[in-house]
mmCIF file of C-alpha atoms (C1' of nucleotides) in Angstrom:
data_model
loop_
_atom_site.group_PDB
_atom_site.id
_atom_site.type_symbol
_atom_site.label_atom_id
_atom_site.label_comp_id
_atom_site.label_asym_id
_atom_site.label_seq_id
_atom_site.Cartn_x
_atom_site.Cartn_y
_atom_site.Cartn_z
ATOM 1 C CA MET A 25 -135.185 187.522 144.869
ATOM 2 C CA ILE A 26 -134.599 191.087 144.717
ATOM 3 C CA GLU A 27 -137.376 193.246 143.124
ATOM 4 C CA SER A 28 -136.304 195.971 140.939
ATOM 5 C CA THR A 29 -136.507 199.886 142.033
ATOM 6 C CA PRO A 30 -138.893 201.768 140.161
ATOM 7 C CA VAL A 31 -137.513 203.124 136.622
ATOM 8 C CA ARG A 32 -139.644 206.087 136.039
ATOM 9 C CA THR A 33 -142.625 208.228 138.277
ATOM 10 C CA GLY A 34 -145.796 208.901 136.486
ATOM 11 C CA ARG A 35 -144.975 212.186 135.735
ATOM 12 C CA PRO A 36 -142.472 213.631 132.958
ATOM 13 C CA ASP A 37 -140.039 215.210 134.156
ATOM 14 C CA ALA A 38 -140.720 214.823 138.006
ATOM 15 C CA CYS A 39 -138.800 216.567 140.565
ATOM 16 C CA ALA A 40 -137.491 213.566 142.024
ATOM 17 C CA SER A 41 -134.285 212.402 140.539
ATOM 18 C CA ALA A 42 -134.482 209.835 137.678
ATOM 19 C CA PRO A 43 -133.102 206.583 138.431
ATOM 20 C CA PRO A 44 -129.088 206.529 137.809
ATOM 21 C CA PRO A 45 -128.879 204.314 134.472
ATOM 22 C CA HIS A 46 -126.367 201.617 134.504
ATOM 23 C CA PRO A 47 -122.908 202.422 133.391
ATOM 24 C CA ARG A 48 -122.936 199.284 130.994
ATOM 25 C CA PRO A 49 -126.115 197.025 129.888
ATOM 26 C CA ASP A 50 -126.882 193.944 131.744
ATOM 27 C CA GLY A 51 -124.251 190.734 130.686
ATOM 28 C CA GLN A 52 -121.248 193.433 130.599
ATOM 29 C CA ASP A 53 -121.766 194.466 134.089
ATOM 30 C CA ARG A 54 -118.481 193.454 135.814
ATOM 31 C CA TYR A 55 -117.556 196.778 137.554
ATOM 32 C CA THR A 56 -114.629 196.661 139.660
ATOM 33 C CA ILE A 57 -114.582 198.163 143.394
ATOM 34 C CA SER A 58 -113.079 201.481 142.359
ATOM 35 C CA GLU A 59 -115.571 201.794 139.800
ATOM 36 C CA VAL A 60 -118.787 201.390 141.873
ATOM 37 C CA SER A 61 -116.892 203.679 144.286
ATOM 38 C CA ALA A 62 -117.274 206.422 141.558
ATOM 39 C CA TRP A 63 -120.774 205.471 140.289
ATOM 40 C CA THR A 64 -121.991 205.636 144.336
ATOM 41 C CA GLY A 65 -119.901 207.909 146.025
ATOM 42 C CA LEU A 66 -119.091 205.448 148.618
ATOM 43 C CA THR A 67 -115.474 204.462 149.456
ATOM 44 C CA ALA A 68 -114.039 201.229 148.604
ATOM 45 C CA HIS A 69 -113.562 200.874 152.282
ATOM 46 C CA THR A 70 -117.037 201.243 152.815
ATOM 47 C CA LEU A 71 -118.107 198.926 150.059
ATOM 48 C CA ARG A 72 -115.630 196.163 151.880
ATOM 49 C CA TRP A 73 -117.211 197.247 155.104
ATOM 50 C CA TYR A 74 -120.830 197.234 154.006
ATOM 51 C CA GLU A 75 -120.024 193.526 152.640
ATOM 52 C CA ARG A 76 -118.436 192.179 155.840
ATOM 53 C CA ILE A 77 -121.353 193.376 158.056
ATOM 54 C CA GLY A 78 -123.748 191.618 155.837
ATOM 55 C CA LEU A 79 -125.516 194.640 153.926
ATOM 56 C CA MET A 80 -124.657 193.200 150.699
ATOM 57 C CA PRO A 81 -125.629 190.129 148.891
ATOM 58 C CA HIS A 82 -122.546 188.174 148.115
ATOM 59 C CA VAL A 83 -120.769 189.973 145.348
ATOM 60 C CA ASP A 84 -119.316 187.921 143.000
ATOM 61 C CA ARG A 85 -115.268 187.520 142.331
ATOM 62 C CA SER A 86 -113.036 187.352 139.704
ATOM 63 C CA HIS A 87 -111.032 184.181 139.342
ATOM 64 C CA THR A 88 -108.152 186.143 141.272
ATOM 65 C CA GLY A 89 -110.483 186.915 144.229
ATOM 66 C CA GLN A 90 -111.196 190.616 143.230
ATOM 67 C CA ARG A 91 -114.509 191.756 143.535
ATOM 68 C CA ARG A 92 -117.120 192.302 140.558
ATOM 69 C CA PHE A 93 -120.062 193.880 141.353
ATOM 70 C CA THR A 94 -123.430 193.457 138.787
ATOM 71 C CA ASN A 95 -126.030 196.243 137.848
ATOM 72 C CA ARG A 96 -128.173 194.003 140.467
ATOM 73 C CA ASP A 97 -125.344 195.255 142.966
ATOM 74 C CA LEU A 98 -125.564 198.707 141.877
ATOM 75 C CA ASP A 99 -129.223 198.765 142.331
ATOM 76 C CA TRP A 100 -129.565 197.532 145.917
ATOM 77 C CA LEU A 101 -126.636 199.935 146.730
ATOM 78 C CA THR A 102 -128.918 202.769 145.607
ATOM 79 C CA PHE A 103 -131.771 201.159 147.572
ATOM 80 C CA VAL A 104 -129.419 201.258 150.521
ATOM 81 C CA GLY A 105 -128.474 204.873 149.949
ATOM 82 C CA LYS A 106 -132.165 205.744 150.077
ATOM 83 C CA LEU A 107 -132.787 203.680 153.442
ATOM 84 C CA ARG A 108 -129.053 206.015 154.429
ATOM 85 C CA LEU A 109 -130.843 208.983 153.548
ATOM 86 C CA THR A 110 -133.687 208.291 156.052
ATOM 87 C CA GLY A 111 -131.563 208.025 158.909
ATOM 88 C CA MET A 112 -131.934 203.841 159.256
ATOM 89 C CA PRO A 113 -129.673 202.682 161.566
ATOM 90 C CA VAL A 114 -127.235 200.173 159.275
ATOM 91 C CA ALA A 115 -128.252 197.308 161.859
ATOM 92 C CA ASP A 116 -131.810 197.866 160.186
ATOM 93 C CA MET A 117 -130.898 197.797 156.836
ATOM 94 C CA VAL A 118 -128.719 194.593 157.332
ATOM 95 C CA ARG A 119 -131.838 193.035 159.238
ATOM 96 C CA TYR A 120 -133.327 193.862 155.725
ATOM 97 C CA ALA A 121 -130.825 192.589 153.507
ATOM 98 C CA GLU A 122 -130.915 189.323 155.806
ATOM 99 C CA LEU A 123 -134.649 189.030 155.183
ATOM 100 C CA VAL A 124 -133.770 188.925 151.249
ATOM 101 C CA ARG A 125 -131.308 186.733 151.485
ATOM 102 C CA GLU A 126 -133.592 184.364 153.160
ATOM 103 C CA GLY A 127 -136.381 184.157 150.279
ATOM 104 C CA GLU A 128 -139.824 185.036 149.511
ATOM 105 C CA HIS A 129 -141.434 183.524 152.792
ATOM 106 C CA THR A 130 -140.225 186.745 154.375
ATOM 107 C CA PHE A 131 -142.188 189.090 152.270
ATOM 108 C CA GLU A 132 -144.719 189.920 154.881
ATOM 109 C CA GLU A 133 -141.631 190.965 157.399
ATOM 110 C CA ARG A 134 -139.644 193.225 154.544
ATOM 111 C CA GLN A 135 -143.116 194.717 154.136
ATOM 112 C CA GLU A 136 -144.003 195.560 157.704
ATOM 113 C CA LEU A 137 -140.208 197.082 157.814
ATOM 114 C CA LEU A 138 -140.484 198.838 155.016
ATOM 115 C CA GLU A 139 -144.184 200.429 156.469
ATOM 116 C CA SER A 140 -142.403 201.482 159.566
ATOM 117 C CA THR A 141 -139.644 202.951 157.511
ATOM 118 C CA ARG A 142 -142.034 204.909 155.668
ATOM 119 C CA ARG A 143 -144.103 206.469 158.678
ATOM 120 C CA ASP A 144 -140.656 207.486 160.142
ATOM 121 C CA VAL A 145 -139.905 209.342 157.025
ATOM 122 C CA ARG A 146 -143.425 210.937 156.767
ATOM 123 C CA ALA A 147 -142.906 212.121 160.166
ATOM 124 C CA ARG A 148 -139.139 213.327 159.612
ATOM 125 C CA ILE A 149 -140.698 215.321 156.685
ATOM 126 C CA ALA A 150 -143.582 216.553 159.029
ATOM 127 C CA GLU A 151 -140.812 217.852 161.447
ATOM 128 C CA LEU A 152 -138.670 219.139 158.787
ATOM 129 C CA GLN A 153 -141.542 221.273 157.688
ATOM 130 C CA ASP A 154 -142.189 222.381 160.788
ATOM 131 C CA THR A 155 -138.584 223.549 161.062
ATOM 132 C CA LEU A 156 -138.580 225.194 157.765
ATOM 133 C CA ALA A 157 -141.713 227.490 159.332
ATOM 134 C CA VAL A 158 -139.346 228.600 162.192
ATOM 135 C CA LEU A 159 -136.509 229.066 160.215
ATOM 136 C CA ASP A 160 -138.845 231.160 157.733
ATOM 137 C CA TYR A 161 -139.755 233.265 160.725
ATOM 138 C CA LYS A 162 -136.214 234.046 161.937
ATOM 139 C CA ILE A 163 -134.955 234.819 158.517
ATOM 140 C CA ASP A 164 -137.956 237.357 157.864
ATOM 141 C CA PHE A 165 -137.248 238.759 161.148
ATOM 142 C CA TYR A 166 -133.376 239.106 160.551
ATOM 143 C CA ALA A 167 -134.473 240.604 157.384
ATOM 144 C CA GLY A 168 -136.737 242.964 158.469
ATOM 145 C CA ALA A 169 -134.793 243.920 161.455
ATOM 146 C CA ARG A 170 -131.744 245.036 158.868
ATOM 147 C CA ARG A 171 -134.391 246.870 156.985
ATOM 148 C CA ALA A 172 -135.491 249.114 160.150
ATOM 149 C CA PRO A 173 -132.595 248.951 162.184
ATOM 150 C CA GLU A 174 -133.837 251.809 164.493
ATOM 151 C CA ARG A 175 -136.852 249.256 165.790
ATOM 152 C CA THR A 176 -135.523 246.173 166.437
ATOM 153 C CA THR A 177 -135.497 245.686 170.450
ATOM 154 C CA MET B 10 -130.824 240.206 171.770
ATOM 155 C CA ILE B 11 -132.238 236.380 170.637
ATOM 156 C CA GLU B 12 -135.555 236.957 168.661
ATOM 157 C CA SER B 13 -138.311 234.714 169.750
ATOM 158 C CA THR B 14 -139.576 232.094 168.189
ATOM 159 C CA PRO B 15 -142.796 232.266 166.314
ATOM 160 C CA VAL B 16 -145.952 231.335 169.131
ATOM 161 C CA ARG B 17 -148.303 230.418 166.304
ATOM 162 C CA THR B 18 -149.118 229.789 162.747
ATOM 163 C CA GLY B 19 -151.909 232.052 161.114
ATOM 164 C CA ARG B 20 -153.747 229.073 160.461
ATOM 165 C CA PRO B 21 -155.931 227.841 163.579
ATOM 166 C CA ASP B 22 -155.017 223.894 164.303
ATOM 167 C CA ALA B 23 -151.860 223.946 161.785
ATOM 168 C CA CYS B 24 -150.526 220.508 161.462
ATOM 169 C CA ALA B 25 -147.247 221.907 162.635
ATOM 170 C CA SER B 26 -147.030 220.858 166.640
ATOM 171 C CA ALA B 27 -147.764 223.995 168.612
ATOM 172 C CA PRO B 28 -144.656 225.684 170.056
ATOM 173 C CA PRO B 29 -144.750 224.197 173.820
ATOM 174 C CA PRO B 30 -145.744 226.680 176.385
ATOM 175 C CA HIS B 31 -143.532 227.806 179.125
ATOM 176 C CA PRO B 32 -144.019 225.421 182.329
ATOM 177 C CA ARG B 33 -144.116 228.871 184.501
ATOM 178 C CA PRO B 34 -144.655 232.437 183.351
ATOM 179 C CA ASP B 35 -142.051 235.121 182.959
ATOM 180 C CA GLY B 36 -140.815 235.997 186.813
ATOM 181 C CA GLN B 37 -141.150 232.762 188.050
ATOM 182 C CA ASP B 38 -139.030 231.060 185.430
ATOM 183 C CA ARG B 39 -135.971 229.877 187.708
ATOM 184 C CA TYR B 40 -135.406 226.057 186.360
ATOM 185 C CA THR B 41 -133.191 223.414 187.969
ATOM 186 C CA ILE B 42 -131.285 221.277 184.856
ATOM 187 C CA SER B 43 -133.491 218.263 185.965
ATOM 188 C CA GLU B 44 -137.077 220.165 185.094
ATOM 189 C CA VAL B 45 -135.126 221.355 181.886
ATOM 190 C CA SER B 46 -133.936 217.676 181.283
ATOM 191 C CA ALA B 47 -137.888 216.669 181.436
ATOM 192 C CA TRP B 48 -139.314 219.747 179.400
ATOM 193 C CA THR B 49 -136.694 219.279 176.456
ATOM 194 C CA GLY B 50 -136.045 215.402 176.885
ATOM 195 C CA LEU B 51 -131.971 216.187 176.515
ATOM 196 C CA THR B 52 -130.421 214.585 179.561
ATOM 197 C CA ALA B 53 -128.450 216.848 182.369
ATOM 198 C CA HIS B 54 -125.613 215.741 181.128
ATOM 199 C CA THR B 55 -126.198 216.731 177.673
ATOM 200 C CA LEU B 56 -127.436 220.531 178.959
ATOM 201 C CA ARG B 57 -124.118 220.724 180.760
ATOM 202 C CA TRP B 58 -122.312 219.165 177.970
ATOM 203 C CA TYR B 59 -124.079 222.466 175.672
ATOM 204 C CA GLU B 60 -123.073 224.663 177.940
ATOM 205 C CA ARG B 61 -119.371 223.900 178.304
ATOM 206 C CA ILE B 62 -119.072 223.578 174.252
ATOM 207 C CA GLY B 63 -120.721 227.079 174.035
ATOM 208 C CA LEU B 64 -124.152 226.037 172.654
ATOM 209 C CA MET B 65 -126.040 227.950 175.477
ATOM 210 C CA PRO B 66 -125.961 231.504 176.169
ATOM 211 C CA HIS B 67 -124.511 231.825 179.713
ATOM 212 C CA VAL B 68 -126.644 229.781 182.173
ATOM 213 C CA ASP B 69 -128.124 231.936 185.100
ATOM 214 C CA ARG B 70 -126.613 230.208 188.584
ATOM 215 C CA SER B 71 -128.553 230.371 192.018
ATOM 216 C CA HIS B 72 -126.284 231.474 194.930
ATOM 217 C CA THR B 73 -124.841 228.366 195.410
ATOM 218 C CA GLY B 74 -123.609 227.695 191.754
ATOM 219 C CA GLN B 75 -126.600 225.703 190.707
ATOM 220 C CA ARG B 76 -127.781 226.162 186.853
ATOM 221 C CA ARG B 77 -131.307 227.906 187.081
ATOM 222 C CA PHE B 78 -132.511 228.283 183.487
ATOM 223 C CA THR B 79 -135.285 230.889 182.201
ATOM 224 C CA ASN B 80 -137.904 230.779 179.659
ATOM 225 C CA ARG B 81 -135.477 232.245 177.688
ATOM 226 C CA ASP B 82 -133.233 229.266 177.942
ATOM 227 C CA LEU B 83 -135.708 227.095 176.958
ATOM 228 C CA ASP B 84 -136.861 228.928 174.046
ATOM 229 C CA TRP B 85 -132.864 228.575 172.870
ATOM 230 C CA LEU B 86 -133.104 225.002 173.203
ATOM 231 C CA THR B 87 -136.282 224.126 171.385
ATOM 232 C CA PHE B 88 -134.925 226.331 168.324
ATOM 233 C CA VAL B 89 -131.584 224.029 169.039
ATOM 234 C CA GLY B 90 -133.421 221.026 168.929
ATOM 235 C CA LYS B 91 -135.269 222.453 165.722
ATOM 236 C CA LEU B 92 -131.864 222.728 164.010
ATOM 237 C CA ARG B 93 -130.821 219.169 165.543
ATOM 238 C CA LEU B 94 -133.259 218.106 163.221
ATOM 239 C CA THR B 95 -131.949 219.345 160.212
ATOM 240 C CA GLY B 96 -128.849 217.469 160.755
ATOM 241 C CA MET B 97 -126.956 220.516 161.413
ATOM 242 C CA PRO B 98 -124.028 219.539 163.169
ATOM 243 C CA VAL B 99 -123.275 220.838 166.544
ATOM 244 C CA ALA B 100 -120.336 223.030 165.583
ATOM 245 C CA ASP B 101 -122.393 224.721 163.095
ATOM 246 C CA MET B 102 -125.034 225.561 166.051
ATOM 247 C CA VAL B 103 -122.422 226.931 168.013
ATOM 248 C CA ARG B 104 -121.385 229.076 165.685
ATOM 249 C CA TYR B 105 -124.627 230.862 165.344
ATOM 250 C CA ALA B 106 -124.662 230.818 169.237
ATOM 251 C CA GLU B 107 -121.327 232.903 169.072
ATOM 252 C CA LEU B 108 -122.959 235.352 166.467
ATOM 253 C CA VAL B 109 -126.000 235.861 168.457
ATOM 254 C CA ARG B 110 -123.927 236.405 171.612
ATOM 255 C CA GLU B 111 -122.231 238.788 169.834
ATOM 256 C CA GLY B 112 -124.925 241.248 168.999
ATOM 257 C CA GLU B 113 -127.139 242.848 166.518
ATOM 258 C CA HIS B 114 -123.799 243.373 163.876
ATOM 259 C CA THR B 115 -124.098 239.816 163.340
ATOM 260 C CA PHE B 116 -127.566 240.117 161.723
ATOM 261 C CA GLU B 117 -126.608 239.283 158.337
ATOM 262 C CA GLU B 118 -124.236 236.535 158.769
ATOM 263 C CA ARG B 119 -126.767 234.921 160.669
ATOM 264 C CA GLN B 120 -129.543 235.253 158.264
ATOM 265 C CA GLU B 121 -126.770 234.069 155.702
ATOM 266 C CA LEU B 122 -126.523 230.774 157.996
ATOM 267 C CA LEU B 123 -130.321 230.567 158.271
ATOM 268 C CA GLU B 124 -130.792 230.481 154.721
ATOM 269 C CA SER B 125 -128.007 228.085 153.912
ATOM 270 C CA THR B 126 -129.556 225.949 156.508
ATOM 271 C CA ARG B 127 -133.012 226.400 155.019
ATOM 272 C CA ARG B 128 -131.577 225.195 151.665
ATOM 273 C CA ASP B 129 -130.646 221.956 152.951
ATOM 274 C CA VAL B 130 -133.529 221.280 154.753
ATOM 275 C CA ARG B 131 -135.893 221.968 151.689
ATOM 276 C CA ALA B 132 -133.158 219.709 149.934
ATOM 277 C CA ARG B 133 -133.338 217.052 152.794
ATOM 278 C CA ILE B 134 -137.002 216.929 152.292
ATOM 279 C CA ALA B 135 -136.832 216.785 148.586
ATOM 280 C CA GLU B 136 -134.832 213.574 148.989
ATOM 281 C CA LEU B 137 -136.992 212.412 151.878
ATOM 282 C CA GLN B 138 -140.145 212.533 149.191
ATOM 283 C CA ASP B 139 -137.883 210.317 146.668
ATOM 284 C CA THR B 140 -137.510 207.918 149.216
ATOM 285 C CA LEU B 141 -141.205 208.045 149.885
ATOM 286 C CA ALA B 142 -141.530 207.006 146.451
ATOM 287 C CA VAL B 143 -139.621 204.297 146.432
ATOM 288 C CA LEU B 144 -140.471 202.669 149.349
ATOM 289 C CA ASP B 145 -144.350 203.385 148.007
ATOM 290 C CA TYR B 146 -143.043 201.322 145.247
ATOM 291 C CA LYS B 147 -141.767 198.528 146.785
ATOM 292 C CA ILE B 148 -144.391 198.277 149.610
ATOM 293 C CA ASP B 149 -146.895 197.862 146.405
ATOM 294 C CA PHE B 150 -145.041 195.232 145.117
ATOM 295 C CA TYR B 151 -144.579 193.187 148.333
ATOM 296 C CA ALA B 152 -148.543 193.705 148.873
ATOM 297 C CA GLY B 153 -149.131 192.858 145.195
ATOM 298 C CA ALA B 154 -146.626 189.783 145.268
ATOM 299 C CA ARG B 155 -148.683 188.066 148.607
ATOM 300 C CA ARG B 156 -152.030 188.923 147.022
ATOM 301 C CA ALA B 157 -150.585 186.787 143.858
ATOM 302 C CA PRO B 158 -148.045 184.469 145.072
ATOM 303 C CA GLU B 159 -147.858 182.285 141.926
ATOM 304 C CA ARG B 160 -147.125 185.180 139.705
ATOM 305 C CA THR B 161 -143.942 187.193 141.306
ATOM 306 C CA THR B 162 -140.857 186.012 139.582
ATOM 307 C "C1'" DT C 1 -130.285 217.328 212.018
ATOM 308 C "C1'" DA C 2 -130.362 213.507 209.569
ATOM 309 C "C1'" DG C 3 -131.246 211.157 205.327
ATOM 310 C "C1'" DG C 4 -132.170 210.832 200.361
ATOM 311 C "C1'" DA C 5 -132.307 213.251 196.240
ATOM 312 C "C1'" DC C 6 -130.150 216.453 193.357
ATOM 313 C "C1'" DC C 7 -126.436 219.548 191.855
ATOM 314 C "C1'" DT C 8 -121.365 220.550 190.729
ATOM 315 C "C1'" DT C 9 -116.811 218.945 188.351
ATOM 316 C "C1'" DG C 10 -113.266 217.623 184.708
ATOM 317 C "C1'" DG C 11 -112.311 213.771 182.563
ATOM 318 C "C1'" DA C 12 -112.838 209.308 180.514
ATOM 319 C "C1'" DG C 13 -116.265 206.235 178.103
ATOM 320 C "C1'" DT C 14 -119.498 204.364 174.148
ATOM 321 C "C1'" DG C 15 -121.577 203.588 169.888
ATOM 322 C "C1'" DC C 16 -122.165 204.592 165.258
ATOM 323 C "C1'" DA C 17 -120.569 204.798 161.003
ATOM 324 C "C1'" DC C 18 -117.102 205.121 158.640
ATOM 325 C "C1'" DT C 19 -111.486 205.542 157.599
ATOM 326 C "C1'" DC C 20 -107.167 204.266 157.525
ATOM 327 C "C1'" DC C 21 -103.349 201.425 157.068
ATOM 328 C "C1'" DA C 22 -99.714 197.647 156.248
ATOM 329 C "C1'" DA C 23 -98.346 194.074 153.998
ATOM 330 C "C1'" DG C 24 -99.188 191.690 150.028
ATOM 331 C "C1'" DC C 25 -101.212 189.955 145.695
ATOM 332 C "C1'" DA C 26 -102.751 191.303 140.499
ATOM 333 C "C1'" DA C 27 -103.287 193.804 136.205
ATOM 334 C "C1'" DG C 28 -101.846 196.589 132.594
ATOM 335 C "C1'" DC C 29 -97.928 199.051 129.761
ATOM 336 C "C1'" DG C 30 -93.445 200.473 127.731
ATOM 337 C "C1'" DC D 16 -89.007 192.503 133.263
ATOM 338 C "C1'" DG D 17 -89.948 196.527 136.259
ATOM 339 C "C1'" DC D 18 -93.381 200.002 137.328
ATOM 340 C "C1'" DT D 19 -97.331 201.908 138.591
ATOM 341 C "C1'" DT D 20 -101.534 201.814 139.993
ATOM 342 C "C1'" DG D 21 -105.581 198.836 141.755
ATOM 343 C "C1'" DC D 22 -107.150 195.291 145.025
ATOM 344 C "C1'" DT D 23 -106.768 191.994 149.136
ATOM 345 C "C1'" DT D 24 -106.985 191.246 154.357
ATOM 346 C "C1'" DG D 25 -107.712 192.028 159.753
ATOM 347 C "C1'" DG D 26 -107.707 195.007 162.700
ATOM 348 C "C1'" DA D 27 -107.076 199.457 164.571
ATOM 349 C "C1'" DG D 28 -108.178 204.716 164.123
ATOM 350 C "C1'" DT D 29 -111.303 208.749 163.592
ATOM 351 C "C1'" DG D 30 -115.205 212.037 164.351
ATOM 352 C "C1'" DC D 31 -119.275 213.128 166.324
ATOM 353 C "C1'" DA D 32 -122.207 213.303 169.701
ATOM 354 C "C1'" DC D 33 -123.082 212.527 173.421
ATOM 355 C "C1'" DT D 34 -122.834 209.605 178.389
ATOM 356 C "C1'" DC D 35 -121.058 208.199 182.286
ATOM 357 C "C1'" DC D 36 -118.436 208.391 186.454
ATOM 358 C "C1'" DA D 37 -116.323 209.887 191.011
ATOM 359 C "C1'" DA D 38 -115.918 212.335 194.442
ATOM 360 C "C1'" DG D 39 -118.219 215.556 196.370
ATOM 361 C "C1'" DG D 40 -121.226 219.842 197.883
ATOM 362 C "C1'" DT D 41 -126.597 221.564 198.403
ATOM 363 C "C1'" DC D 42 -131.552 221.321 199.124
ATOM 364 C "C1'" DC D 43 -135.647 219.825 201.321
ATOM 365 C "C1'" DT D 44 -138.500 217.344 204.020
ATOM 366 C "C1'" DA D 45 -139.262 214.644 208.476
#
DNA sequence: TAGGACCTTGGAGTGCACTCCAAGCAAGCG
DNA sequence: CGCTTGCTTGGAGTGCACTCCAAGGTCCTA
């Protein structure tokens, strides 16, 4: 239902940060909320909130009702973290999560949603590179002005 | 006091969007708030708010107290727009604006602030490129799964 | 000189994404 | 058993960046 996230890029030692290995192998993957909080950097509050708003597939519970997260949940949270970095609103992530819950007949819509996100990400990268050029220019200006303070207008 | 923003990159027809020309030449540059709003895409509310919080150098006024923005103000707003794209908090932009108001003896601190911002921007670009790889992977997955629906696990 | 569009202000309201609280149940240790 | 630490819930609170409002003054064109 949830496809897995790429495990390695083709290049050895690529700049992209390596995908985090799971703390425990499949089969022993029943993490408490605080373990997941430590691993993801999200607070326990946020993890519960994500579940409430439908951003998590239903999380398993212990016999006493406490959450027990799996490696699959960790993968999902890693992916959600990527989407969050793109600036995607939480509501859109919830929409994607709903599509995942609805099964394989939503593949097309999921693909479209991700392609639209990809366009946004590319646009944002371009904007940031533009900004980088401006920052470089201004930093050079300050560096130059400080080297030759008598002629800075 | 405010250094100008680069007018052209070295390459002809560079991908970076060309810096916007001013609507009117220097000397006739006394824009109302709604003109500036239309030009920048910011609402009049936001422009007033920027001034209130100290994110604008003091804006000139007409004899009756209405704001009259200059080409210099437009340049500043363009730069602020770039900083905003980087995700810099408004408080940090206000800090930079204060340094500009304080004069040339703050060149060093301004340069440091921009260099720190540049590091952030570079890091964010790297994150986004990472995310792009994940999106590409998942989009390929969906495309492949839809071409060969009998073998998707 | 009348009308409508535009401008002014301080302060209050909005939407987002968390973030925290109170009260109570659960788990592990000496 | 008692203690500490951790987990549960619904609902309320926070911080940021706007966004809007009411009441009134200004500008321009017919």
